[in-house]
Amino acid sequence: MHEPTLHDVYDARTRVYRTLRPTPLLRHPLLASELGCDVFVKHENHNPTGAFKIRGGLNLVSTLGAETRARGIVTASTGNHGQSLAMACGLERVPCTIYVPQGNNPEKNAAMRAYGATVLEFGKDFDEARERCEYEAHDRGYRYVHAANEPLLVAGVATYALEIFEELPRVDVVVVPIGGGSGAAGLVTVRTALGSSARIVGVQADRADAFARSWRTGVRTVGERADTFAEGL
């Protein structure tokens, strides 16, 4: 994977804004009072899928070649990434298959199907669904779309970071939840390219902290389970 550049993010914004508009960045006085500092919330929940990831899906799918479009894409997700690709593929008329773990959030499954994707349940958790998805992609020649290790996806996601730094160029700290890491990667890409000194703080749940442990130790860590109700946040 090559690291996306600021130029890639500006290119992505042209594609993303064909469908979306910038989301609000709103000051929240109660949070500010509680924390003793100015607090702004980037309302990516105003996007059609309720999450920032739709930006990445729109950018990546719009760049697919004719052969890939005809064959279709495949991915694994528990919901937000899957909805992103399902919606983008629906707009571009690209076949989309999404593997989810058995017992996955039924509302997210329904949303992905409503956008036109084929949703297949497999395995006890995300990793088992992902492994099955990767096998099928290799076996059948589908374009596999990883949830984070995709430069075009990260560049699309990073358009929300660009909106933040354009509206608040002197922001001190940006706090971002980490699931797969594409949101944090987008923020770091834009922050560094713009020469900002803002600190980026990634947050994980206590019992779903593989990224946090990997960061602290410098050794890639894989958790046995994600024991948290904060799924998809």
PDB file of C-alpha atoms in Angstrom:
ATOM      1  CA  MET A   1       0.000   0.000   0.000  1.00  0.00           C
ATOM      2  CA  HIS A   2       1.343   3.441  -0.901  1.00  0.00           C
ATOM      3  CA  GLU A   3       0.517   6.230   1.511  1.00  0.00           C
ATOM      4  CA  PRO A   4      -2.162   8.603   0.181  1.00  0.00           C
ATOM      5  CA  THR A   5      -1.046  12.193  -0.306  1.00  0.00           C
ATOM      6  CA  LEU A   6      -2.821  15.499   0.190  1.00  0.00           C
ATOM      7  CA  HIS A   7      -3.193  15.654  -3.598  1.00  0.00           C
ATOM      8  CA  ASP A   8      -5.038  12.306  -3.438  1.00  0.00           C
ATOM      9  CA  VAL A   9      -7.377  13.755  -0.818  1.00  0.00           C
ATOM     10  CA  TYR A  10      -8.196  16.792  -2.951  1.00  0.00           C
ATOM     11  CA  ASP A  11      -8.870  14.468  -5.903  1.00  0.00           C
ATOM     12  CA  ALA A  12     -11.090  12.342  -3.684  1.00  0.00           C
ATOM     13  CA  ARG A  13     -13.076  15.359  -2.547  1.00  0.00           C
ATOM     14  CA  THR A  14     -14.186  16.018  -6.127  1.00  0.00           C
ATOM     15  CA  ARG A  15     -15.578  12.482  -6.323  1.00  0.00           C
ATOM     16  CA  VAL A  16     -17.060  12.420  -2.816  1.00  0.00           C
ATOM     17  CA  TYR A  17     -18.864  15.750  -3.255  1.00  0.00           C
ATOM     18  CA  ARG A  18     -20.760  14.409  -6.242  1.00  0.00           C
ATOM     19  CA  THR A  19     -22.912  12.666  -3.630  1.00  0.00           C
ATOM     20  CA  LEU A  20     -22.181  14.235  -0.218  1.00  0.00           C
ATOM     21  CA  ARG A  21     -21.835  17.685   1.259  1.00  0.00           C
ATOM     22  CA  PRO A  22     -19.478  18.735   4.081  1.00  0.00           C
ATOM     23  CA  THR A  23     -20.830  17.665   7.461  1.00  0.00           C
ATOM     24  CA  PRO A  24     -21.333  20.134  10.337  1.00  0.00           C
ATOM     25  CA  LEU A  25     -18.543  20.828  12.822  1.00  0.00           C
ATOM     26  CA  LEU A  26     -20.454  22.092  15.831  1.00  0.00           C
ATOM     27  CA  ARG A  27     -19.381  23.490  19.201  1.00  0.00           C
ATOM     28  CA  HIS A  28     -21.034  21.705  22.125  1.00  0.00           C
ATOM     29  CA  PRO A  29     -21.255  23.983  25.190  1.00  0.00           C
ATOM     30  CA  LEU A  30     -22.093  21.223  27.691  1.00  0.00           C
ATOM     31  CA  LEU A  31     -19.072  19.176  26.645  1.00  0.00           C
ATOM     32  CA  ALA A  32     -16.941  22.322  26.712  1.00  0.00           C
ATOM     33  CA  SER A  33     -18.123  23.125  30.242  1.00  0.00           C
ATOM     34  CA  GLU A  34     -17.478  19.561  31.433  1.00  0.00           C
ATOM     35  CA  LEU A  35     -13.962  19.407  29.980  1.00  0.00           C
ATOM     36  CA  GLY A  36     -12.916  23.017  30.507  1.00  0.00           C
ATOM     37  CA  CYS A  37     -11.975  23.665  26.893  1.00  0.00           C
ATOM     38  CA  ASP A  38     -13.635  24.334  23.542  1.00  0.00           C
ATOM     39  CA  VAL A  39     -15.074  21.119  22.106  1.00  0.00           C
ATOM     40  CA  PHE A  40     -16.309  20.697  18.553  1.00  0.00           C
ATOM     41  CA  VAL A  41     -17.989  17.555  17.203  1.00  0.00           C
ATOM     42  CA  LYS A  42     -17.692  16.525  13.558  1.00  0.00           C
ATOM     43  CA  HIS A  43     -21.154  15.191  12.754  1.00  0.00           C
ATOM     44  CA  GLU A  44     -20.384  12.390  10.331  1.00  0.00           C
ATOM     45  CA  ASN A  45     -23.629  10.830  11.544  1.00  0.00           C
ATOM     46  CA  HIS A  46     -25.335  13.238   9.113  1.00  0.00           C
ATOM     47  CA  ASN A  47     -24.036  11.190   6.188  1.00  0.00           C
ATOM     48  CA  PRO A  48     -26.520   8.822   4.492  1.00  0.00           C
ATOM     49  CA  THR A  49     -25.023   5.719   6.149  1.00  0.00           C
ATOM     50  CA  GLY A  50     -24.570   7.458   9.520  1.00  0.00           C
ATOM     51  CA  ALA A  51     -20.780   7.143   9.388  1.00  0.00           C
ATOM     52  CA  PHE A  52     -17.666   8.692   7.818  1.00  0.00           C
ATOM     53  CA  LYS A  53     -16.770   5.549   5.885  1.00  0.00           C
ATOM     54  CA  ILE A  54     -19.144   6.308   3.018  1.00  0.00           C
ATOM     55  CA  ARG A  55     -16.553   8.852   1.864  1.00  0.00           C
ATOM     56  CA  GLY A  56     -14.000   6.094   1.260  1.00  0.00           C
ATOM     57  CA  GLY A  57     -16.451   3.864  -0.539  1.00  0.00           C
ATOM     58  CA  LEU A  58     -17.550   6.628  -2.896  1.00  0.00           C
ATOM     59  CA  ASN A  59     -13.971   7.477  -3.807  1.00  0.00           C
ATOM     60  CA  LEU A  60     -12.751   3.917  -4.325  1.00  0.00           C
ATOM     61  CA  VAL A  61     -15.735   2.564  -6.266  1.00  0.00           C
ATOM     62  CA  SER A  62     -15.843   5.560  -8.614  1.00  0.00           C
ATOM     63  CA  THR A  63     -12.291   4.745  -9.788  1.00  0.00           C
ATOM     64  CA  LEU A  64     -12.862   1.057 -10.624  1.00  0.00           C
ATOM     65  CA  GLY A  65     -12.095  -0.080 -14.163  1.00  0.00           C
ATOM     66  CA  ALA A  66     -14.629  -1.653 -16.518  1.00  0.00           C
ATOM     67  CA  GLU A  67     -13.519  -5.252 -15.941  1.00  0.00           C
ATOM     68  CA  THR A  68     -13.666  -4.910 -12.161  1.00  0.00           C
ATOM     69  CA  ARG A  69     -17.059  -3.218 -12.370  1.00  0.00           C
ATOM     70  CA  ALA A  70     -18.440  -6.098 -14.387  1.00  0.00           C
ATOM     71  CA  ARG A  71     -17.043  -8.770 -12.065  1.00  0.00           C
ATOM     72  CA  GLY A  72     -17.880  -6.949  -8.834  1.00  0.00           C
ATOM     73  CA  ILE A  73     -16.247  -6.413  -5.461  1.00  0.00           C
ATOM     74  CA  VAL A  74     -16.254  -8.358  -2.227  1.00  0.00           C
ATOM     75  CA  THR A  75     -15.529  -7.284   1.326  1.00  0.00           C
ATOM     76  CA  ALA A  76     -15.993  -8.235   4.981  1.00  0.00           C
ATOM     77  CA  SER A  77     -17.648  -5.940   7.492  1.00  0.00           C
ATOM     78  CA  THR A  78     -19.806  -5.720  10.576  1.00  0.00           C
ATOM     79  CA  GLY A  79     -21.710  -2.794   9.113  1.00  0.00           C
ATOM     80  CA  ASN A  80     -20.305   0.679   8.490  1.00  0.00           C
ATOM     81  CA  HIS A  81     -17.650  -0.266   5.932  1.00  0.00           C
ATOM     82  CA  GLY A  82     -20.133  -2.623   4.302  1.00  0.00           C
ATOM     83  CA  GLN A  83     -22.808   0.059   4.072  1.00  0.00           C
ATOM     84  CA  SER A  84     -20.253   2.404   2.517  1.00  0.00           C
ATOM     85  CA  LEU A  85     -19.417  -0.002  -0.288  1.00  0.00           C
ATOM     86  CA  ALA A  86     -23.011  -1.167  -0.691  1.00  0.00           C
ATOM     87  CA  MET A  87     -24.231   2.397  -1.225  1.00  0.00           C
ATOM     88  CA  ALA A  88     -21.328   3.350  -3.497  1.00  0.00           C
ATOM     89  CA  CYS A  89     -21.735   0.195  -5.581  1.00  0.00           C
ATOM     90  CA  GLY A  90     -25.467   0.808  -5.824  1.00  0.00           C
ATOM     91  CA  LEU A  91     -24.854   4.279  -7.229  1.00  0.00           C
ATOM     92  CA  GLU A  92     -22.239   2.980  -9.681  1.00  0.00           C
ATOM     93  CA  ARG A  93     -24.148  -0.239 -10.506  1.00  0.00           C
ATOM     94  CA  VAL A  94     -21.314  -2.499  -9.423  1.00  0.00           C
ATOM     95  CA  PRO A  95     -22.103  -5.957  -7.942  1.00  0.00           C
ATOM     96  CA  CYS A  96     -21.191  -6.035  -4.257  1.00  0.00           C
ATOM     97  CA  THR A  97     -20.923  -9.012  -1.894  1.00  0.00           C
ATOM     98  CA  ILE A  98     -20.366  -8.496   1.827  1.00  0.00           C
ATOM     99  CA  TYR A  99     -19.401 -11.179   4.338  1.00  0.00           C
ATOM    100  CA  VAL A 100     -20.536 -10.597   7.916  1.00  0.00           C
ATOM    101  CA  PRO A 101     -20.186 -12.805  11.010  1.00  0.00           C
ATOM    102  CA  GLN A 102     -23.134 -14.911  12.056  1.00  0.00           C
ATOM    103  CA  GLY A 103     -25.419 -12.999  14.396  1.00  0.00           C
ATOM    104  CA  ASN A 104     -24.267  -9.655  13.010  1.00  0.00           C
ATOM    105  CA  ASN A 105     -26.324  -6.534  13.699  1.00  0.00           C
ATOM    106  CA  PRO A 106     -29.575  -7.253  11.812  1.00  0.00           C
ATOM    107  CA  GLU A 107     -30.284  -3.570  11.164  1.00  0.00           C
ATOM    108  CA  LYS A 108     -26.924  -3.122   9.461  1.00  0.00           C
ATOM    109  CA  ASN A 109     -27.450  -6.311   7.456  1.00  0.00           C
ATOM    110  CA  ALA A 110     -30.812  -4.952   6.323  1.00  0.00           C
ATOM    111  CA  ALA A 111     -29.278  -1.592   5.406  1.00  0.00           C
ATOM    112  CA  MET A 112     -26.581  -3.229   3.271  1.00  0.00           C
ATOM    113  CA  ARG A 113     -29.162  -5.320   1.470  1.00  0.00           C
ATOM    114  CA  ALA A 114     -31.364  -2.264   0.960  1.00  0.00           C
ATOM    115  CA  TYR A 115     -28.490  -0.590  -0.884  1.00  0.00           C
ATOM    116  CA  GLY A 116     -28.383  -3.606  -3.197  1.00  0.00           C
ATOM    117  CA  ALA A 117     -25.535  -5.702  -1.774  1.00  0.00           C
ATOM    118  CA  THR A 118     -25.533  -9.464  -1.318  1.00  0.00           C
ATOM    119  CA  VAL A 119     -24.913 -10.148   2.395  1.00  0.00           C
ATOM    120  CA  LEU A 120     -23.535 -13.550   3.421  1.00  0.00           C
ATOM    121  CA  GLU A 121     -23.165 -14.607   7.057  1.00  0.00           C
ATOM    122  CA  PHE A 122     -20.137 -16.723   7.914  1.00  0.00           C
ATOM    123  CA  GLY A 123     -18.121 -17.511  11.030  1.00  0.00           C
ATOM    124  CA  LYS A 124     -18.313 -16.626  14.684  1.00  0.00           C
ATOM    125  CA  ASP A 125     -16.592 -13.238  14.386  1.00  0.00           C
ATOM    126  CA  PHE A 126     -15.301 -10.652  11.933  1.00  0.00           C
ATOM    127  CA  ASP A 127     -11.959 -12.375  11.372  1.00  0.00           C
ATOM    128  CA  GLU A 128     -13.588 -15.639  10.307  1.00  0.00           C
ATOM    129  CA  ALA A 129     -15.890 -13.733   7.946  1.00  0.00           C
ATOM    130  CA  ARG A 130     -12.888 -11.832   6.561  1.00  0.00           C
ATOM    131  CA  GLU A 131     -10.866 -14.999   5.985  1.00  0.00           C
ATOM    132  CA  ARG A 132     -13.763 -16.554   4.079  1.00  0.00           C
ATOM    133  CA  CYS A 133     -14.171 -13.369   2.073  1.00  0.00           C
ATOM    134  CA  GLU A 134     -10.480 -13.295   1.142  1.00  0.00           C
ATOM    135  CA  TYR A 135     -10.616 -16.949   0.065  1.00  0.00           C
ATOM    136  CA  GLU A 136     -13.618 -16.287  -2.175  1.00  0.00           C
ATOM    137  CA  ALA A 137     -11.987 -13.201  -3.664  1.00  0.00           C
ATOM    138  CA  HIS A 138      -8.864 -15.163  -4.566  1.00  0.00           C
ATOM    139  CA  ASP A 139     -10.808 -18.197  -5.804  1.00  0.00           C
ATOM    140  CA  ARG A 140     -13.269 -16.268  -7.988  1.00  0.00           C
ATOM    141  CA  GLY A 141     -11.185 -13.286  -9.033  1.00  0.00           C
ATOM    142  CA  TYR A 142     -13.248 -10.619  -7.312  1.00  0.00           C
ATOM    143  CA  ARG A 143     -11.786  -7.256  -6.301  1.00  0.00           C
ATOM    144  CA  TYR A 144     -11.319  -7.568  -2.542  1.00  0.00           C
ATOM    145  CA  VAL A 145     -11.684  -4.288  -0.675  1.00  0.00           C
ATOM    146  CA  HIS A 146      -9.979  -4.231   2.711  1.00  0.00           C
ATOM    147  CA  ALA A 147     -11.610  -2.073   5.382  1.00  0.00           C
ATOM    148  CA  ALA A 148      -8.491   0.069   5.885  1.00  0.00           C
ATOM    149  CA  ASN A 149      -5.508  -1.062   3.781  1.00  0.00           C
ATOM    150  CA  GLU A 150      -6.713   0.782   0.675  1.00  0.00           C
ATOM    151  CA  PRO A 151      -5.114   4.113  -0.377  1.00  0.00           C
ATOM    152  CA  LEU A 152      -8.197   5.274  -2.299  1.00  0.00           C
ATOM    153  CA  LEU A 153     -10.439   4.439   0.640  1.00  0.00           C
ATOM    154  CA  VAL A 154      -8.221   6.323   3.101  1.00  0.00           C
ATOM    155  CA  ALA A 155      -8.017   9.304   0.733  1.00  0.00           C
ATOM    156  CA  GLY A 156     -11.802   9.427   0.548  1.00  0.00           C
ATOM    157  CA  VAL A 157     -12.171   9.163   4.312  1.00  0.00           C
ATOM    158  CA  ALA A 158      -9.575  11.907   4.737  1.00  0.00           C
ATOM    159  CA  THR A 159     -11.931  14.428   3.146  1.00  0.00           C
ATOM    160  CA  TYR A 160     -13.604  14.774   6.551  1.00  0.00           C
ATOM    161  CA  ALA A 161     -10.195  15.600   8.037  1.00  0.00           C
ATOM    162  CA  LEU A 162      -9.682  18.245   5.369  1.00  0.00           C
ATOM    163  CA  GLU A 163     -13.005  19.811   6.360  1.00  0.00           C
ATOM    164  CA  ILE A 164     -11.926  19.918  10.014  1.00  0.00           C
ATOM    165  CA  PHE A 165      -8.565  21.587   9.374  1.00  0.00           C
ATOM    166  CA  GLU A 166     -10.033  24.066   6.891  1.00  0.00           C
ATOM    167  CA  GLU A 167     -12.688  25.145   9.406  1.00  0.00           C
ATOM    168  CA  LEU A 168     -10.453  24.985  12.497  1.00  0.00           C
ATOM    169  CA  PRO A 169      -6.892  25.489  11.204  1.00  0.00           C
ATOM    170  CA  ARG A 170      -5.551  26.067  14.733  1.00  0.00           C
ATOM    171  CA  VAL A 171      -7.180  23.029  16.351  1.00  0.00           C
ATOM    172  CA  ASP A 172      -4.996  21.626  19.148  1.00  0.00           C
ATOM    173  CA  VAL A 173      -6.231  18.050  19.533  1.00  0.00           C
ATOM    174  CA  VAL A 174      -8.424  15.763  17.443  1.00  0.00           C
ATOM    175  CA  VAL A 175      -9.870  12.676  19.158  1.00  0.00           C
ATOM    176  CA  VAL A 176     -10.842   9.854  16.803  1.00  0.00           C
ATOM    177  CA  PRO A 177     -12.280   6.373  17.463  1.00  0.00           C
ATOM    178  CA  ILE A 178     -10.258   3.503  15.999  1.00  0.00           C
ATOM    179  CA  GLY A 179     -11.880   0.429  14.545  1.00  0.00           C
ATOM    180  CA  GLY A 180      -9.941  -0.436  11.414  1.00  0.00           C
ATOM    181  CA  GLY A 181      -7.887   2.749  11.513  1.00  0.00           C
ATOM    182  CA  SER A 182      -8.871   4.474   8.261  1.00  0.00           C
ATOM    183  CA  GLY A 183     -10.280   7.547  10.047  1.00  0.00           C
ATOM    184  CA  ALA A 184      -7.136   8.057  12.110  1.00  0.00           C
ATOM    185  CA  ALA A 185      -4.931   7.466   9.051  1.00  0.00           C
ATOM    186  CA  GLY A 186      -6.883  10.109   7.133  1.00  0.00           C
ATOM    187  CA  LEU A 187      -6.466  12.631   9.938  1.00  0.00           C
ATOM    188  CA  VAL A 188      -2.719  12.044  10.232  1.00  0.00           C
ATOM    189  CA  THR A 189      -2.294  12.296   6.457  1.00  0.00           C
ATOM    190  CA  VAL A 190      -4.007  15.678   6.254  1.00  0.00           C
ATOM    191  CA  ARG A 191      -2.567  17.058   9.508  1.00  0.00           C
ATOM    192  CA  THR A 192       1.005  16.309   8.479  1.00  0.00           C
ATOM    193  CA  ALA A 193       0.613  17.515   4.891  1.00  0.00           C
ATOM    194  CA  LEU A 194      -0.868  20.840   6.030  1.00  0.00           C
ATOM    195  CA  GLY A 195       1.919  21.389   8.556  1.00  0.00           C
ATOM    196  CA  SER A 196      -0.443  21.471  11.530  1.00  0.00           C
ATOM    197  CA  SER A 197       0.881  20.744  15.012  1.00  0.00           C
ATOM    198  CA  ALA A 198      -2.435  19.210  16.132  1.00  0.00           C
ATOM    199  CA  ARG A 199      -2.208  16.087  18.228  1.00  0.00           C
ATOM    200  CA  ILE A 200      -4.243  13.114  16.944  1.00  0.00           C
ATOM    201  CA  VAL A 201      -5.517  10.839  19.730  1.00  0.00           C
ATOM    202  CA  GLY A 202      -6.928   7.447  18.761  1.00  0.00           C
ATOM    203  CA  VAL A 203      -9.382   5.833  21.172  1.00  0.00           C
ATOM    204  CA  GLN A 204     -10.418   2.195  21.585  1.00  0.00           C
ATOM    205  CA  ALA A 205     -12.655   0.395  24.040  1.00  0.00           C
ATOM    206  CA  ASP A 206     -10.837  -1.177  27.004  1.00  0.00           C
ATOM    207  CA  ARG A 207     -11.650  -4.706  25.884  1.00  0.00           C
ATOM    208  CA  ALA A 208     -11.158  -4.136  22.167  1.00  0.00           C
ATOM    209  CA  ASP A 209      -7.710  -2.567  22.338  1.00  0.00           C
ATOM    210  CA  ALA A 210      -5.480  -4.423  19.874  1.00  0.00           C
ATOM    211  CA  PHE A 211      -4.429  -1.210  18.119  1.00  0.00           C
ATOM    212  CA  ALA A 212      -3.661   0.521  21.417  1.00  0.00           C
ATOM    213  CA  ARG A 213      -1.511  -2.373  22.626  1.00  0.00           C
ATOM    214  CA  SER A 214       0.280  -2.583  19.275  1.00  0.00           C
ATOM    215  CA  TRP A 215       1.000   1.162  19.393  1.00  0.00           C
ATOM    216  CA  ARG A 216       2.380   1.034  22.940  1.00  0.00           C
ATOM    217  CA  THR A 217       4.595  -2.025  22.430  1.00  0.00           C
ATOM    218  CA  GLY A 218       5.624  -1.602  18.792  1.00  0.00           C
ATOM    219  CA  VAL A 219       4.606  -5.216  18.184  1.00  0.00           C
ATOM    220  CA  ARG A 220       1.531  -6.109  16.127  1.00  0.00           C
ATOM    221  CA  THR A 221      -1.076  -7.486  18.535  1.00  0.00           C
ATOM    222  CA  VAL A 222      -4.217  -9.421  17.628  1.00  0.00           C
ATOM    223  CA  GLY A 223      -6.930  -9.611  20.272  1.00  0.00           C
ATOM    224  CA  GLU A 224      -8.833 -12.821  20.861  1.00  0.00           C
ATOM    225  CA  ARG A 225     -12.165 -11.017  20.994  1.00  0.00           C
ATOM    226  CA  ALA A 226     -13.742  -7.568  20.959  1.00  0.00           C
ATOM    227  CA  ASP A 227     -15.739  -7.544  24.179  1.00  0.00           C
ATOM    228  CA  THR A 228     -17.600  -4.235  23.876  1.00  0.00           C
ATOM    229  CA  PHE A 229     -21.109  -2.944  23.224  1.00  0.00           C
ATOM    230  CA  ALA A 230     -19.582   0.064  21.403  1.00  0.00           C
ATOM    231  CA  GLU A 231     -19.659  -1.731  18.048  1.00  0.00           C
ATOM    232  CA  GLY A 232     -19.434   0.497  14.996  1.00  0.00           C
ATOM    233  CA  LEU A 233     -18.724   3.733  16.878  1.00  0.00           C
TER     234      LEU A 233
END
